[in-house]
Coordinates of C-alpha atoms and ligand atoms in Angstrom, one line a residue:
M169 CA -7.0 -140.9 -57.6
A170 CA -4.4 -138.3 -56.5
P171 CA -0.9 -139.4 -57.0
A172 CA 0.9 -140.6 -53.9
D173 CA 3.8 -138.7 -52.3
I174 CA 6.1 -141.7 -52.4
N175 CA 5.9 -144.7 -54.7
V176 CA 7.7 -148.0 -54.0
D177 CA 7.4 -151.6 -55.2
V178 CA 7.5 -153.0 -51.7
L179 CA 6.5 -151.1 -48.6
V180 CA 7.5 -152.6 -45.2
I181 CA 5.5 -151.4 -42.2
G182 CA 7.3 -151.9 -38.8
A183 CA 11.0 -151.9 -38.0
G184 CA 10.9 -154.8 -35.4
P185 CA 12.8 -157.9 -36.3
T186 CA 10.3 -159.0 -39.0
G187 CA 10.3 -155.7 -40.9
L188 CA 14.1 -155.4 -40.6
G189 CA 14.4 -159.0 -42.0
A190 CA 12.3 -158.0 -45.0
A191 CA 14.3 -154.8 -45.5
K192 CA 17.6 -156.6 -45.2
R193 CA 16.6 -159.1 -47.8
L194 CA 15.2 -156.5 -50.2
N195 CA 18.4 -154.5 -49.8
Q196 CA 20.5 -157.6 -50.5
I197 CA 18.4 -158.5 -53.5
D198 CA 18.7 -155.0 -54.8
G199 CA 15.7 -155.5 -57.1
P200 CA 12.3 -153.9 -56.4
S201 CA 12.3 -150.4 -54.9
W202 CA 11.4 -150.5 -51.2
M203 CA 11.0 -148.5 -48.0
I204 CA 10.6 -149.3 -44.3
I205 CA 8.6 -147.2 -41.9
D206 CA 7.9 -147.3 -38.2
C207 CA 6.0 -145.0 -35.8
N208 CA 8.9 -145.3 -33.3
E209 CA 12.0 -143.3 -33.7
T210 CA 14.1 -146.3 -32.5
P211 CA 13.8 -149.6 -34.4
G212 CA 13.3 -152.9 -32.6
G213 CA 9.6 -153.2 -31.8
L214 CA 9.0 -155.7 -29.0
A215 CA 12.7 -156.5 -29.1
S216 CA 13.7 -153.0 -27.9
T217 CA 15.3 -151.9 -24.7
D218 CA 14.3 -149.1 -22.3
V219 CA 16.7 -147.2 -20.0
T220 CA 15.5 -145.8 -16.6
P221 CA 16.5 -142.3 -15.5
E222 CA 18.9 -144.0 -13.0
G223 CA 20.6 -145.9 -15.9
F224 CA 19.2 -149.5 -15.6
L225 CA 18.3 -151.2 -18.9
Y226 CA 15.3 -153.4 -19.4
D227 CA 14.2 -155.5 -22.4
V228 CA 10.6 -156.4 -23.1
G229 CA 10.9 -159.4 -20.8
G230 CA 13.6 -162.0 -21.0
H231 CA 14.9 -162.0 -24.6
V232 CA 17.4 -164.7 -25.4
I233 CA 18.5 -165.7 -28.9
F234 CA 18.2 -169.3 -29.9
S235 CA 18.8 -169.0 -33.6
H236 CA 17.5 -171.6 -36.0
Y237 CA 18.8 -169.8 -39.1
K238 CA 22.3 -169.1 -40.5
Y239 CA 20.9 -166.0 -42.4
F240 CA 19.7 -164.5 -39.1
D241 CA 23.2 -165.1 -37.6
D242 CA 24.9 -163.5 -40.6
C243 CA 22.8 -160.4 -40.2
I244 CA 23.4 -159.9 -36.5
D245 CA 27.1 -160.7 -36.9
E246 CA 27.3 -158.1 -39.7
A247 CA 25.6 -155.6 -37.4
L248 CA 27.6 -156.4 -34.3
P249 CA 30.8 -158.0 -35.7
K250 CA 33.3 -157.7 -32.8
A251 CA 33.9 -160.3 -30.1
E252 CA 33.5 -157.5 -27.5
D253 CA 30.0 -156.7 -28.8
W254 CA 28.8 -159.8 -27.1
Y255 CA 28.8 -161.8 -23.8
T256 CA 28.3 -165.5 -23.9
H257 CA 26.5 -167.1 -21.0
Q258 CA 25.8 -170.6 -19.7
R259 CA 22.0 -171.1 -19.5
I260 CA 21.3 -171.3 -15.8
S261 CA 17.7 -171.6 -15.1
Y262 CA 15.6 -172.8 -12.1
V263 CA 12.0 -173.3 -11.1
R264 CA 11.0 -171.8 -7.7
I265 CA 8.8 -174.4 -6.2
K266 CA 8.0 -175.5 -2.6
N267 CA 10.4 -172.9 -1.3
Q268 CA 13.4 -174.2 -3.2
W269 CA 15.2 -173.9 -6.5
V270 CA 14.8 -176.9 -8.8
P271 CA 17.0 -176.9 -11.9
Y272 CA 15.0 -176.5 -15.2
P273 CA 13.5 -178.5 -16.8
L274 CA 11.5 -179.5 -13.7
Q275 CA 10.4 -182.8 -15.3
N276 CA 14.0 -184.0 -15.3
N277 CA 14.5 -183.1 -11.7
V278 CA 11.4 -184.4 -9.9
S279 CA 13.7 -186.2 -7.5
M280 CA 14.3 -182.8 -5.8
L281 CA 10.6 -182.3 -4.9
P282 CA 9.1 -183.2 -1.5
Q283 CA 8.3 -186.9 -1.0
E284 CA 4.5 -186.8 -1.7
D285 CA 5.1 -184.6 -4.8
K286 CA 7.7 -187.1 -6.1
L287 CA 5.1 -189.8 -5.7
R288 CA 2.4 -187.8 -7.5
C289 CA 4.7 -187.1 -10.4
V290 CA 6.0 -190.6 -10.8
D291 CA 2.5 -192.0 -10.5
G292 CA 1.3 -189.7 -13.2
M293 CA 4.2 -190.3 -15.5
I294 CA 3.6 -194.1 -15.3
D295 CA -0.1 -193.7 -16.0
A296 CA 0.8 -191.4 -19.0
A297 CA 3.3 -194.0 -20.3
I298 CA 0.7 -196.8 -20.1
A299 CA -2.1 -194.7 -21.7
A300 CA 0.3 -193.7 -24.5
R301 CA 0.6 -197.3 -25.6
T302 CA -3.0 -197.6 -26.4
A303 CA -3.9 -194.0 -27.4
T304 CA -5.2 -193.8 -31.0
T305 CA -6.2 -190.1 -31.1
K306 CA -4.3 -186.9 -30.9
P307 CA -4.7 -184.7 -27.7
A308 CA -7.6 -182.3 -28.2
D309 CA -6.0 -179.4 -26.4
F310 CA -2.9 -178.3 -24.5
D311 CA -4.2 -179.6 -21.2
E312 CA -4.7 -183.1 -22.6
W313 CA -1.3 -182.9 -24.2
I314 CA 0.3 -182.1 -20.9
V315 CA -1.4 -185.0 -19.1
R316 CA -0.5 -187.4 -21.9
M317 CA 3.1 -186.3 -22.0
M318 CA 3.8 -185.8 -18.3
G319 CA 0.9 -187.2 -16.3
E320 CA -1.5 -185.6 -13.8
G321 CA 1.2 -185.0 -11.1
L322 CA 3.4 -182.7 -13.1
A323 CA 0.4 -181.2 -14.6
D324 CA -1.0 -180.1 -11.2
I325 CA 2.3 -179.2 -9.6
F326 CA 3.8 -177.2 -12.5
M327 CA 2.4 -177.2 -16.0
R328 CA -1.1 -176.0 -15.3
P329 CA -0.4 -173.2 -12.8
Y330 CA 2.8 -172.1 -14.7
N331 CA 1.2 -172.0 -18.1
F332 CA -1.8 -170.1 -16.8
K333 CA 0.6 -167.5 -15.3
V334 CA 2.4 -167.2 -18.7
W335 CA -0.5 -167.3 -21.1
A336 CA -3.3 -165.8 -18.9
V337 CA -5.5 -168.5 -20.5
P338 CA -6.4 -171.9 -19.0
T339 CA -4.6 -174.8 -20.8
T340 CA -8.0 -176.3 -21.8
K341 CA -8.5 -173.2 -24.0
M342 CA -5.2 -173.7 -25.9
Q343 CA -4.4 -176.0 -28.8
C344 CA -1.2 -178.1 -28.8
Q345 CA 0.0 -178.2 -32.4
W346 CA 2.3 -175.2 -31.6
L347 CA 4.4 -177.2 -29.1
G348 CA 6.7 -179.0 -31.5
E349 CA 10.2 -178.9 -29.9
R350 CA 9.4 -176.6 -27.0
V351 CA 8.7 -178.9 -24.1
A352 CA 10.9 -181.9 -23.3
A353 CA 8.9 -185.0 -22.4
P354 CA 10.3 -186.7 -19.3
D355 CA 12.1 -190.0 -19.6
V356 CA 10.1 -192.1 -17.0
K357 CA 12.9 -194.6 -16.4
T358 CA 15.5 -191.9 -15.8
C359 CA 13.1 -190.1 -13.6
V360 CA 12.3 -193.1 -11.5
R361 CA 16.0 -194.0 -11.2
N362 CA 16.9 -190.5 -10.1
V363 CA 14.0 -190.5 -7.5
I364 CA 15.2 -193.9 -6.1
L365 CA 18.9 -192.8 -6.0
N366 CA 18.0 -189.3 -4.9
K367 CA 19.9 -187.7 -7.8
S368 CA 19.0 -184.7 -9.9
A369 CA 19.6 -184.4 -13.7
G370 CA 20.8 -180.8 -13.3
N371 CA 20.4 -177.9 -15.6
W372 CA 20.0 -178.3 -19.4
G373 CA 22.6 -180.2 -21.3
P374 CA 26.3 -179.6 -22.0
N375 CA 27.2 -176.4 -24.0
A376 CA 23.8 -174.9 -23.5
T377 CA 24.9 -171.3 -24.0
F378 CA 23.4 -168.1 -25.3
R379 CA 24.9 -164.7 -26.3
F380 CA 23.8 -161.3 -25.3
P381 CA 24.8 -157.9 -26.5
A382 CA 27.4 -156.2 -24.4
R383 CA 25.7 -152.8 -24.8
D384 CA 22.2 -151.3 -25.2
G385 CA 20.4 -154.6 -24.4
T386 CA 18.5 -156.7 -27.0
G387 CA 17.4 -153.4 -28.6
G388 CA 21.0 -152.7 -29.4
I389 CA 21.0 -155.6 -31.9
W390 CA 18.1 -154.1 -33.9
I391 CA 19.4 -150.6 -33.8
A392 CA 22.7 -152.0 -35.2
V393 CA 20.9 -154.0 -37.9
A394 CA 18.8 -151.0 -38.9
N395 CA 22.0 -149.0 -39.2
T396 CA 23.2 -151.4 -42.0
L397 CA 20.2 -150.2 -44.2
P398 CA 20.4 -147.2 -46.5
K399 CA 19.0 -144.2 -44.4
E400 CA 17.1 -142.8 -47.4
K401 CA 14.9 -145.9 -47.4
T402 CA 13.9 -145.6 -43.8
L403 CA 11.2 -143.4 -42.2
F404 CA 11.1 -143.8 -38.4
G405 CA 9.3 -141.7 -35.8
K406 CA 5.9 -139.9 -35.7
Q407 CA 6.1 -139.2 -39.4
G408 CA 6.3 -143.0 -40.1
E409 CA 3.0 -143.8 -38.4
V410 CA 0.4 -145.5 -40.6
S411 CA -3.2 -144.3 -40.0
K412 CA -4.9 -145.9 -43.0
V413 CA -4.3 -148.7 -45.4
D414 CA -6.3 -148.5 -48.7
A415 CA -5.9 -152.1 -49.9
D416 CA -7.8 -151.6 -53.2
G417 CA -5.8 -148.5 -54.0
H418 CA -2.6 -150.0 -52.8
K419 CA -1.9 -146.9 -50.8
V420 CA -1.0 -146.2 -47.2
T421 CA -1.7 -142.9 -45.5
L422 CA 0.6 -141.7 -42.7
K423 CA -0.6 -139.7 -39.7
G424 CA 0.9 -136.5 -41.1
G425 CA -1.2 -136.9 -44.3
K426 CA 1.6 -138.2 -46.6
T427 CA 0.7 -141.1 -48.8
I428 CA 2.9 -144.0 -50.0
S429 CA 1.7 -146.2 -52.9
Y430 CA 3.0 -149.8 -53.1
K431 CA 2.7 -152.9 -55.3
K432 CA 3.2 -155.3 -52.3
L433 CA 2.9 -154.5 -48.7
I434 CA 4.8 -156.4 -45.9
T435 CA 3.1 -155.4 -42.7
T436 CA 4.3 -156.4 -39.2
V437 CA 1.6 -154.4 -37.4
A438 CA -0.6 -156.7 -35.2
V439 CA -3.1 -158.1 -37.7
D440 CA -6.1 -157.2 -35.6
Q441 CA -4.9 -153.5 -35.7
L442 CA -4.0 -153.7 -39.4
V443 CA -7.6 -154.7 -40.4
E444 CA -8.8 -151.7 -38.4
H445 CA -6.5 -149.5 -40.4
M446 CA -8.0 -151.1 -43.5
E447 CA -11.6 -150.4 -42.3
D448 CA -12.5 -153.8 -43.7
Q449 CA -15.5 -155.0 -41.7
E450 CA -15.3 -158.7 -42.9
L451 CA -11.6 -158.9 -41.8
I452 CA -12.3 -157.0 -38.6
T453 CA -14.9 -159.6 -37.6
L454 CA -12.6 -162.4 -38.6
S455 CA -9.7 -161.1 -36.6
K456 CA -11.9 -161.0 -33.4
G457 CA -11.4 -164.8 -33.3
L458 CA -7.7 -164.2 -32.4
F459 CA -6.7 -164.0 -28.7
Y460 CA -3.7 -162.3 -27.1
S461 CA -2.4 -161.5 -23.7
S462 CA -0.7 -158.4 -22.5
T463 CA 2.7 -158.3 -20.8
H464 CA 3.8 -156.1 -17.9
V465 CA 7.5 -155.7 -17.5
I466 CA 8.7 -154.7 -14.1
G467 CA 12.3 -153.8 -13.3
V468 CA 13.9 -153.5 -9.9
G469 CA 17.4 -152.0 -9.4
I470 CA 19.0 -152.8 -6.1
R471 CA 22.0 -151.5 -4.3
G472 CA 24.6 -154.0 -3.1
E473 CA 26.7 -156.9 -4.2
R474 CA 24.7 -159.6 -6.1
P475 CA 23.8 -162.1 -3.4
E476 CA 25.3 -165.6 -3.3
R477 CA 21.9 -167.2 -3.5
I478 CA 21.3 -165.5 -6.8
G479 CA 24.8 -166.2 -8.2
D480 CA 24.9 -166.5 -12.0
K481 CA 21.3 -167.6 -12.5
C482 CA 19.9 -166.3 -15.8
W483 CA 16.2 -166.7 -15.7
L484 CA 13.8 -168.3 -13.2
Y485 CA 10.3 -169.7 -13.4
F486 CA 7.6 -169.1 -10.8
P487 CA 4.5 -171.4 -11.0
E488 CA 3.1 -170.7 -7.5
D489 CA 0.8 -167.9 -6.3
D490 CA 3.3 -166.3 -3.8
C491 CA 4.3 -163.8 -6.5
P492 CA 2.5 -162.2 -9.5
F493 CA 5.3 -162.9 -12.0
Y494 CA 5.9 -166.1 -14.0
R495 CA 9.5 -165.3 -14.9
A496 CA 12.3 -163.3 -13.5
T497 CA 15.6 -162.5 -15.3
I498 CA 18.7 -161.4 -13.5
F499 CA 19.3 -158.8 -16.1
S500 CA 22.5 -157.5 -14.4
N501 CA 24.0 -160.9 -15.0
Y502 CA 23.7 -160.5 -18.8
S503 CA 26.0 -157.5 -19.1
P504 CA 27.8 -155.1 -16.7
N505 CA 26.4 -152.4 -18.9
N506 CA 22.8 -153.2 -18.0
Q507 CA 23.1 -151.2 -14.8
P508 CA 25.0 -148.1 -13.6
E509 CA 28.7 -148.5 -12.6
K510 CA 29.5 -148.8 -8.9
S511 CA 30.8 -145.2 -8.8
V512 CA 27.4 -143.7 -9.8
K513 CA 25.7 -142.3 -6.8
L514 CA 22.0 -143.0 -6.5
A515 CA 19.4 -142.2 -3.8
T516 CA 17.5 -145.1 -2.2
Q517 CA 13.9 -144.8 -3.3
S518 CA 12.5 -147.3 -0.9
I519 CA 13.3 -150.2 1.3
A520 CA 12.0 -153.5 -0.1
D521 CA 9.6 -154.1 2.8
G522 CA 7.9 -150.7 1.9
S523 CA 9.5 -148.7 4.7
K524 CA 11.1 -145.3 4.1
P525 CA 14.9 -145.2 3.7
K526 CA 16.8 -143.6 6.6
S527 CA 18.6 -141.4 4.1
T528 CA 17.8 -140.2 0.6
E529 CA 21.4 -138.9 0.1
P530 CA 22.8 -140.4 -3.1
Q531 CA 25.3 -143.1 -2.5
E532 CA 27.6 -145.4 -4.5
G533 CA 26.7 -148.9 -5.7
P534 CA 27.4 -151.6 -6.7
Y535 CA 24.1 -152.4 -8.3
W536 CA 22.2 -155.4 -9.6
S537 CA 18.8 -155.8 -11.2
I538 CA 15.9 -158.1 -11.7
M539 CA 13.4 -158.0 -14.6
L540 CA 10.0 -159.5 -14.1
E541 CA 7.2 -160.5 -16.5
I542 CA 3.5 -160.6 -15.6
S543 CA 0.7 -161.6 -18.0
E544 CA -2.7 -160.0 -18.2
S545 CA -5.9 -160.9 -20.1
S546 CA -9.7 -160.7 -19.8
M547 CA -9.4 -164.2 -18.1
K548 CA -6.6 -163.0 -15.8
P549 CA -6.9 -159.4 -14.8
V550 CA -4.1 -157.6 -13.1
D551 CA -4.2 -155.0 -10.2
Q552 CA -2.1 -152.5 -12.1
A553 CA -2.1 -149.8 -9.5
N554 CA -0.4 -152.2 -7.0
L555 CA 1.6 -154.3 -9.3
M556 CA 5.0 -152.8 -8.4
R557 CA 4.3 -153.3 -4.7
D558 CA 3.0 -156.9 -5.2
S559 CA 6.0 -157.7 -7.4
I560 CA 8.5 -156.5 -4.8
Q561 CA 6.6 -158.4 -2.1
G562 CA 6.7 -161.5 -4.4
L563 CA 10.5 -161.1 -4.7
I564 CA 10.7 -161.1 -0.9
N565 CA 8.3 -164.1 -0.7
T566 CA 10.5 -166.1 -3.1
D567 CA 13.8 -165.2 -1.4
M568 CA 15.0 -163.2 -4.4
I569 CA 15.6 -160.1 -2.3
K570 CA 15.6 -159.4 1.4
P571 CA 13.1 -157.1 3.2
D572 CA 15.9 -154.6 4.0
D573 CA 17.3 -154.4 0.5
E574 CA 17.7 -150.8 -0.8
I575 CA 15.7 -150.2 -4.1
V576 CA 17.3 -147.4 -6.1
S577 CA 15.2 -147.7 -9.3
T578 CA 11.9 -149.2 -10.5
Y579 CA 10.5 -149.6 -14.0
H580 CA 7.0 -150.6 -15.1
R581 CA 5.7 -150.8 -18.7
R582 CA 2.7 -152.6 -20.1
F583 CA 2.8 -154.0 -23.6
D584 CA -0.7 -154.4 -24.9
H585 CA 0.1 -157.2 -27.4
G586 CA 2.5 -159.4 -25.5
Y587 CA 1.8 -163.1 -26.4
P588 CA -0.2 -164.3 -29.4
T589 CA -2.2 -167.1 -27.9
P590 CA -2.3 -170.4 -29.6
S591 CA -6.0 -170.7 -28.9
L592 CA -8.3 -173.4 -30.2
E593 CA -9.7 -171.0 -32.7
R594 CA -6.4 -169.6 -34.0
E595 CA -5.7 -171.8 -37.0
G596 CA -9.2 -171.5 -38.3
V597 CA -8.9 -167.7 -38.3
L598 CA -5.4 -167.5 -39.7
K599 CA -6.2 -169.9 -42.5
E600 CA -8.8 -167.6 -43.7
L601 CA -7.4 -164.2 -42.8
L602 CA -3.8 -164.4 -44.1
P603 CA -4.8 -165.6 -47.6
K604 CA -7.5 -163.0 -47.8
L605 CA -4.9 -160.3 -47.1
Q606 CA -2.4 -161.8 -49.5
A607 CA -5.0 -161.8 -52.2
K608 CA -4.9 -158.0 -51.7
D609 CA -1.1 -158.0 -52.0
I610 CA -0.7 -157.7 -48.2
Y611 CA 1.8 -159.9 -46.5
S612 CA 0.9 -159.7 -42.8
R613 CA 3.9 -161.3 -41.0
G614 CA 5.6 -161.3 -37.6
R615 CA 4.9 -162.1 -34.0
F616 CA 1.4 -160.5 -34.2
G617 CA 1.3 -160.1 -38.0
S618 CA 1.0 -163.8 -38.6
W619 CA 0.1 -164.7 -34.9
R620 CA 2.0 -168.0 -34.7
Y621 CA 3.8 -168.1 -31.3
E622 CA 5.8 -171.1 -32.4
V623 CA 7.5 -169.0 -35.0
G624 CA 7.3 -165.7 -33.0
N625 CA 10.8 -165.3 -31.6
Q626 CA 13.3 -162.8 -32.9
D627 CA 15.0 -165.3 -35.3
H628 CA 11.7 -166.6 -36.6
S629 CA 10.2 -163.1 -37.0
F630 CA 13.3 -161.9 -38.8
M631 CA 13.0 -164.8 -41.2
L632 CA 9.3 -164.3 -41.7
G633 CA 10.3 -160.9 -43.1
V634 CA 13.1 -162.4 -45.2
E635 CA 10.9 -165.1 -46.6
A636 CA 8.1 -162.7 -47.4
A637 CA 10.5 -160.7 -49.5
D638 CA 11.8 -163.8 -51.2
N639 CA 8.2 -164.8 -52.0
I640 CA 7.5 -161.5 -53.5
V641 CA 10.7 -161.4 -55.5
N642 CA 10.9 -165.0 -56.7
G643 CA 7.9 -167.0 -55.4
A644 CA 10.0 -169.0 -52.9
V645 CA 7.9 -170.9 -50.3
E646 CA 7.7 -169.2 -46.9
L647 CA 8.8 -172.2 -44.8
T648 CA 8.7 -170.4 -41.5
L649 CA 5.2 -169.3 -41.9
N650 CA 3.9 -172.5 -43.4
Y651 CA 6.0 -175.2 -41.9
P652 CA 7.0 -174.2 -38.3
D653 CA 7.9 -177.7 -37.1
F654 CA 10.1 -178.1 -40.1
V655 CA 12.2 -175.0 -39.6
N656 CA 12.3 -175.6 -35.8
G657 CA 13.6 -179.1 -36.2
R658 CA 16.6 -178.4 -38.4
Q659 CA 19.4 -176.0 -39.0
N660 CA 18.3 -173.7 -41.8
T661 CA 21.6 -172.9 -43.5
E662 CA 20.5 -172.5 -47.1
R663 CA 20.2 -168.7 -47.2
R664 CA 23.3 -166.6 -46.5
L665 CA 23.8 -162.9 -46.4
V666 CA 26.5 -163.2 -49.0
E667 CA 25.7 -166.0 -51.4
G668 CA 27.7 -167.4 -54.2
S669 CA 24.9 -166.8 -56.6
Q670 CA 24.6 -163.2 -55.4
V671 CA 28.2 -162.5 -56.3
F672 CA 27.7 -164.1 -59.6
R673 CA 24.4 -162.4 -60.2
N674 CA 25.8 -159.0 -59.5
K675 CA 28.4 -159.5 -62.2
A676 CA 25.7 -160.7 -64.6
T677 CA 23.4 -157.7 -63.7
D678 CA 26.3 -155.3 -64.1
K679 CA 26.7 -156.6 -67.6
A680 CA 23.0 -156.4 -68.3
D681 CA 23.0 -152.8 -67.0
A682 CA 25.9 -152.0 -69.2
A683 CA 23.9 -153.3 -72.2
G684 CA 21.0 -151.1 -71.2
A685 CA 18.7 -153.8 -69.9
A686 CA 16.4 -153.0 -67.0
K687 CA 17.2 -154.7 -63.7
V688 CA 15.4 -157.6 -62.1
I689 CA 12.2 -159.1 -60.8
D690 CA 8.7 -159.6 -62.0
I691 CA 6.6 -159.1 -58.9
E692 CA 3.3 -159.7 -60.6
A693 CA 4.3 -163.1 -62.0
N694 CA 4.8 -164.3 -58.5
K695 CA 1.4 -163.1 -57.3
A696 CA -0.1 -166.6 -57.5
G697 CA 3.0 -168.3 -56.2
I698 CA 4.2 -169.0 -59.8
T699 CA 7.9 -168.9 -60.4
N700 CA 9.7 -170.0 -63.5
G701 CA 6.5 -171.6 -64.7
T702 CA 6.1 -173.9 -61.7
K703 CA 3.4 -173.6 -59.0
E704 CA 4.2 -173.7 -55.3
L705 CA 5.0 -177.2 -54.1
P706 CA 2.6 -178.4 -51.5
T707 CA 4.6 -181.0 -49.5
R708 CA 7.2 -180.3 -46.9
D709 CA 10.1 -182.1 -48.6
R710 CA 9.4 -180.6 -51.9
A711 CA 9.0 -177.2 -50.3
A712 CA 12.4 -177.5 -48.8
S713 CA 14.1 -178.5 -52.0
K714 CA 12.4 -175.6 -53.8
T715 CA 13.7 -173.0 -51.3
S716 CA 17.2 -174.0 -51.5
S717 CA 17.2 -174.0 -55.3
S718 CA 15.3 -170.8 -55.6
S719 CA 17.6 -168.9 -53.3
H720 CA 20.4 -169.8 -55.6
A721 CA 18.7 -169.0 -58.9
R722 CA 16.8 -165.7 -58.7
K723 CA 15.2 -164.3 -61.8
S724 CA 17.2 -161.4 -63.1
S725 CA 15.9 -160.2 -66.4
K726 CA 12.4 -158.7 -66.1
S727 CA 11.2 -155.3 -65.2
V728 CA 8.9 -154.4 -62.4
K729 CA 5.4 -153.9 -63.6
Ligands
FAD295 C1 7.6 -160.8 -23.1 C2 8.3 -161.2 -24.4 C3 9.4 -162.1 -24.3 C4 10.1 -162.5 -25.4 N1 11.2 -163.3 -25.3 C5 11.9 -163.6 -26.4 C6 13.1 -164.4 -26.4 O1 13.5 -164.9 -25.3 N2 13.8 -164.7 -27.5 C7 13.4 -164.2 -28.7 O2 14.0 -164.4 -29.7 N3 12.2 -163.5 -28.8 C8 11.5 -163.2 -27.7 N4 10.4 -162.4 -27.8 C9 9.8 -162.1 -29.2 C10 10.4 -160.9 -29.9 O3 10.2 -159.7 -29.2 C11 9.6 -160.9 -31.2 O4 10.0 -161.9 -32.0 C12 9.8 -159.7 -32.1 O5 9.9 -158.5 -31.4 C13 8.7 -159.7 -33.1 O6 9.0 -158.8 -34.1 P1 8.0 -158.2 -35.1 O7 8.8 -157.4 -36.0 O8 7.1 -159.3 -35.7 O9 7.0 -157.3 -34.2 P2 7.2 -156.1 -33.3 O10 8.5 -156.2 -32.6 O11 6.0 -156.0 -32.5 O12 7.4 -154.9 -34.3 C14 6.3 -154.3 -35.0 C15 6.7 -152.9 -35.3 O13 5.6 -152.3 -36.0 C16 5.5 -150.9 -35.6 N5 4.1 -150.4 -35.8 C17 3.0 -150.9 -35.2 N6 1.9 -150.1 -35.7 C18 2.4 -149.2 -36.5 C19 1.8 -148.2 -37.3 N7 0.5 -147.9 -37.3 N8 2.6 -147.4 -38.1 C20 3.9 -147.7 -38.2 N9 4.6 -148.6 -37.4 C21 3.8 -149.4 -36.6 C22 5.8 -151.0 -34.1 O14 6.3 -149.7 -33.7 C23 6.9 -152.0 -34.1 O15 8.2 -151.4 -34.2 C24 9.7 -162.0 -26.7 C25 8.6 -161.1 -26.8 C26 7.9 -160.8 -25.6 C27 6.8 -159.8 -25.7

């Protein structure tokens, strides 16, 4: 076989959060040689931000950070360290239903619904509570889970229509193990009390806040994280596009013809696309069992002061069919830098009702903006050609904008892989596919790399990369991949960007180097999950204890084979 152009121990494909997590960890460990590549010039993947010609910013839908991991916090704090790098916001979120705004979560605010809907919801919740006392089996699918948790009333009014709009798949075709912490079950007594007393529970709990980058949108975080990596180990842009993965030869071919050989591959490419690059018929057939939906992101920039009725709302849910979108984010509320300054003169492109503006002469702002998300799948097609028009009409229908509002900028982009569907078939496929890849030294990780939505947010994705690197280096159990409920149910504080053991190890390694010994890590010994002579621990508790100890006691005296 011809020698490769580049040789590394660990190759990371993709510079979205997962790939950057892997690269950060490999850089911190400073053991095996590594490189990260991406076909995009700008890192960030699905967590990137676009800018319209008029100067409005849009993320790939509403991206809010709810970190479960200290290590993730460390890395983004290192990248954007100053207080002025961030804005902190109160989570203010509503559901648009029956022509009114009901604070989210809806199940806690049933008292605000019209009389007959209140009755339906309370009726259903009581039925569900009674049924729960005698139920002996687990719900078979997401739909059954909804009915058992919330009852038929809330299922019909909100959960079924809303979830179909989000997932583009009926709730009966989805499993429910993924839910874990995500959906709050209503407290029947509180709900009934609020209905009788005509009170609402309000929005979230106290201190429900989130932070958002002051500049460059969510994508700004990942550009900044990528900037903390050594440039010579990154290859971004057209020249970083993978066209072929030769699993047996441990070699990747890039579009320009260059080849990179690796011992271990961490890939964050959607796994169904990865297996196509591998030209592995068995795995291609297997991956066909996975389902995903596409996401359309629509942005609308409007001239004028932000209206009172919008106020400081962050994101809003739309279960009804008076608009194509399931969620709207008031993106201009997240940072004043998400839209042009007031003094910037922009022409009116159209009036919201579709009529022509009286003048196309550029005029000053102020400006505000809305970002919308619309799902698409074979089960929920989208009229793409008219989507902008339908969305703007939907904004009028839901009282988000007025028919005479001046639209100064629009944005529409379709992301083919948007949501990895927790379908009924998903686990069966993943349990076969991921180990088969790993047996070939391929770690397929990330939102679409490992296809688990419940650990598919930015913090999870980043840690999937970090943990894959740790597994390669020292065999540590990948908790996020294997125990989603566990990591989602606790604060994961064991790993830190600067660790006591790291400081200590660097000193020890320096001494070893001075004595002429080679640096670090036996990748092969970890191939079968064997570290320090012990096999991977199967149970959750033992897995947790192993991770914390392994991250403090890395091997440091063997050479890379
Ligand atoms: C609509 C939407 C809303 C979201 N909301 C939130 C939220 O509120 N909070 C949150 O934390 N997360 C949110 N997320 C999730 C977040 O975007 C993901 O967690 C994250 O982007 C996944 O990172 P990743 O690295 O696994 O994959 P990606 O971001 O998809 O990165 C994969 C990378 O691989 C590269 N690549 C693909 N093919 C090749 C190839 N052949 N050669 C070279 N490179 C290649 C791509 O260019 C890309 O950069 C949301 C996602 C979507 C789509």
